[in-house]
């Protein structure tokens, strides 16, 4: 049997079990019912694994294989157990876990517990309320949006809280999915309900109030809306063309009315509005199309009143193109809805549609994460016993949680090589040897590459498959991350781990981390994502690698074929849309429909009609050679019109004959001339159909006996049946186009997978990693490092994990900023949200004992090297970092802040907060603080803090941030004039000032630092009207996390401004402790203490910005500088600390130096070089004989060097032409630039330059250059007038016809001008807007603008009035001429104008414009209408 090569042979029984378990895993993963069918086999396999454990205790390799097998079989058992959902009653859960003394209110949670779907005792909430998250649509249904019952929102980070699932990954993923989805849904639903409430209370015709949005900005006057909901509303919504782009996304072009503040403004201003309003209609955001309708509309329409869409593309250029309407691309979930919306939003439907955009509903940042949580099998999630343990797993790991080493590090013979940290000295770490970590730690601490806590964190991380590194501000979290990467990359080959995935919360942090790797000569990295601002990483971006990827010919051919297939489908989609959007039905559409559904009616159309209407082949000729089908003749009633005309003519003939004979005196004797009776007329005249029968009866009637209304009603009844197959085909074409692109994208993904699999480091943001989970799963990275883990929403990190993950390293600080979410009621900082805790990161949940069944061990960094000690003391408090130490580095020896008496100070003031703009952002601002901060920034910059990273201005509020930016922009302009030259002279690179001064909100500055930080706290105890602010609250500034970040960004100095009495009130977080510390060290006062560096006695407490500018106009003090300059003058400036040696200063005093060569005084300023003496002296004679009047002194000294500028007329030596030149250039050879002028064969004179023809003649060899016998092709412009109205713009082409005109076509209508060139055909771009031609005589044309009118041209006089009040003399329907053409006003000059008539010419005053109106041409001449006819 051993010799049988056809049999699979394995070295041991455990290897056989491992192969079987992996085969079973693939089966249960791919086939749903395999979970049930293979359940017995899996349990038997587990039993076999248990049986072979004792036999493998001796050999370590077999032990390692056993642990791998245990993991694989455990995953299978988990899959089949999860297939049988176990539902837990809340009482059982409470009995199992007794609530702690000061924990959450568990009895309350049980009392309000209402599980999802059928588990609820009240029944299902709506059609999207399901127990299994895999059955929940990510986007809400209409029922869900309108449901008033609260959704099921489970508690997070409260293990005792009730839930219908037992503890484990399935429960944790259920919690994260529902809460994360609610964070998306809550703003959407609240915004919709707020708008619908306002809409119901707004009377028709007053919708402008809604579009102005004050309803949604907290204004309680007028319409009472939800003041906490910000909603942007746009009116006049209309859907247009549907497309499928090259990325496989389908969308429709949607137009809507410009926001009120952007209407009727100039294009540049409109575009600036949309470019600056980046929060409006963000690409990937959710929007709602809402119809204002009554019950009758809802019953009759196939479109719901509320339609959900996603913004597919937002382009400011298109949004600003029209002054009345903006344009955007929106995707809908159901392709059939596109065409229903095109019909429903058509202006002819006379229904009001609104585009409603709730704030925060950015769908594309939620979708990929929710999809992963929905589809990921809980059993494939790694590290379950630590991150989501079952009850049994938690009990087995207590009381002290120990974390296993990474699986790859447990492989037989593997040891970490740490020589990269030891300056080349050998150091090995064996994670399976209990004594090895201590020895390695001792060696690292002696090497001093890392401090003690950093070294301990590094060793712990390498020994734990789930590692948490906690680093307070300034303790080197990024440093430890980089060193860990160096170690892991150094051991990559022996680990066989594949690429390391590095994820960060922000693009800025990711760029910084990867740049640090570049500094360490680590270059095999790929940065994924397009939001990087680092120029150093441009060549490492994934797209750069994709662009340079050499595709095999097979792949190129396949992608080209798919592109061609996509283009063909797009063309067919356009054709089908044209058919669907046509106002009239084509005979081709009708014929096919009738032949299948109503063959009797079809036969009547195919057969001959009652009489010949001129259609010998089913069509009749109409104007411009177009054919009119028999069907269209029938619909328009051409046969009925013909019968009416016949009857009218018969009646007129009979009446004419009777009246003529009645004048004969003997006519009464002739009976044949008697008046015809009605019976006779009925015999020779046709009956005109005039019935109004229902459609059901018409289906079995003679089509030629139907009246016009009946025909239109019957034809309209066919529309749905005709449109349905078109709609189906269009939907199929859209899906096929998307499928073609999807196949192409599959090839692109393969290229990306190939690139990433060959790199060492992959860098992504957490949201980018969640969105590319398929790509990550294909690469299967074993190691994931997460920077800023305390800021990452847990669901983002869960979406990044996969079954291949063996080592998860999280570096962060849960005491700094928490993850940002949209819904405050899901936040731990909210009274309601503290039961949901969506803003608690996975890092914090695992690090805090009370937030889970287990608390994982934490590696803590304790030595900070950023802040000077007095600043770090503010966060060295019991509630933050009582253990924080100050390092012995530069931070202990920082220089004092230049120009300030204190390095840390709080300016206490009572100036009120600004009142809020009801139409603007509902955020706080304080104008006094803006002005004071601006003055302080200017002062510090004058003290030398003018380089990148020197000054950062922070504030908690967006409203204040906007005002600070506006104010400091002005300062930057001033500083740019005063400081940029000095920086250039010092050899510094030219840097824009907005890079040298940072203005941020607190939430966007975590992880960054600056030498000096200025903090505007905004809030105050008084309102703008002087009254006390309600409850003295400081809002989210109470958050200790936010305050921690705020106080830990400064290195050298920190200056706060706010109301200290308000901040130190009880209940305001850690602020009472902070203010108390500041007061104890006398660092709180009503103004900033400034001090002159040169004159220490000139110290002041500045309480206003005006005072600061007064006491220190140039950054020092108000004393004169007094420095003796090298020129002998004294510096005229006030005391200034920058450039104390005045090496860059230019003396502005008049220069008093006498020139040694002429004794003249220099007229320049002292700081300028004297240069040549410019004093005017007496007239001098130049070498050429000409006289130079008023020469400068330096010219008089050397007349021979002066260039004479007297103009002379000279003769060319090489031709007959003359030229004008300055005397100083007379001896120089000059090329002749005058036109050649020689006659050419075509009759024109040569217009080339004379010198050019000389050159051509010399090169041709047919003579000397001055003979000019060779001229080349004639360059004279043809200028022959073309039939299109343009002169020919090509060069002379005698004997050949003019080439096609390439100028823009002159054809235009009221809706626009043809965009094609003249030689093209306009037929493809026929204007389909309604024709504007109408008059009181013939009514309005009902055809599209670009088609022949269905009404005759009007030759009657125009009935409009000129400005003078008299009737227009022109033709009806034409543009009225100027007032001077008025016949009644008799303008003397105009009345003598000749009017072209036939066969004569008359003056305008003699023209009878009532019978023959005149047409005034654009040239000013007049033509009688009779001539045109």
XYZ file of N, CA, C and O in Angstrom, residues 1244 1247 1274-1280 1287-1292 1303:
64
model
N -2.306 86.521 -56.104
C -2.063 87.242 -54.860
C -0.611 87.688 -54.780
O 0.259 87.117 -55.453
N 2.819 87.136 -49.049
C 2.741 87.811 -47.749
C 3.780 87.275 -46.770
O 3.810 87.681 -45.614
N 1.108 79.863 -51.374
C 0.492 81.152 -51.024
C -0.189 81.045 -49.661
O -0.961 80.119 -49.402
N 0.094 82.030 -48.812
C -0.454 82.014 -47.457
C -1.649 82.936 -47.296
O -2.206 83.047 -46.204
N -2.058 83.600 -48.364
C -3.205 84.508 -48.273
C -4.460 83.722 -47.931
O -4.714 82.652 -48.501
N -5.232 84.234 -47.023
C -6.467 83.561 -46.606
C -7.489 83.613 -47.721
O -7.683 84.644 -48.364
N -8.180 82.485 -47.961
C -9.162 82.391 -49.046
C -10.293 83.404 -48.867
O -10.596 84.182 -49.754
N -10.949 83.402 -47.702
C -12.011 84.364 -47.349
C -13.240 84.275 -48.238
O -14.108 85.148 -48.185
N -13.356 83.223 -49.077
C -14.558 83.069 -49.893
C -15.731 82.701 -48.994
O -15.630 81.815 -48.155
N -16.738 82.841 -43.739
C -15.728 82.934 -44.801
C -14.736 81.784 -44.656
O -14.449 81.331 -43.559
N -14.228 81.302 -45.786
C -13.255 80.206 -45.762
C -12.000 80.677 -45.045
O -11.419 81.718 -45.379
N -11.561 79.912 -44.048
C -10.426 80.319 -43.233
C -9.126 79.625 -43.643
O -8.101 79.790 -42.997
N -9.171 78.868 -44.745
C -7.976 78.153 -45.185
C -7.136 79.036 -46.117
O -7.612 80.038 -46.666
N -5.869 78.658 -46.274
C -4.997 79.393 -47.180
C -5.436 79.193 -48.619
O -6.214 78.285 -48.944
N -4.892 80.050 -49.479
C -5.270 80.073 -50.903
C -5.217 78.669 -51.506
O -4.240 77.932 -51.344
N -15.443 75.793 -38.406
C -15.912 76.704 -37.373
C -17.197 76.171 -36.750
O -17.838 75.258 -37.274
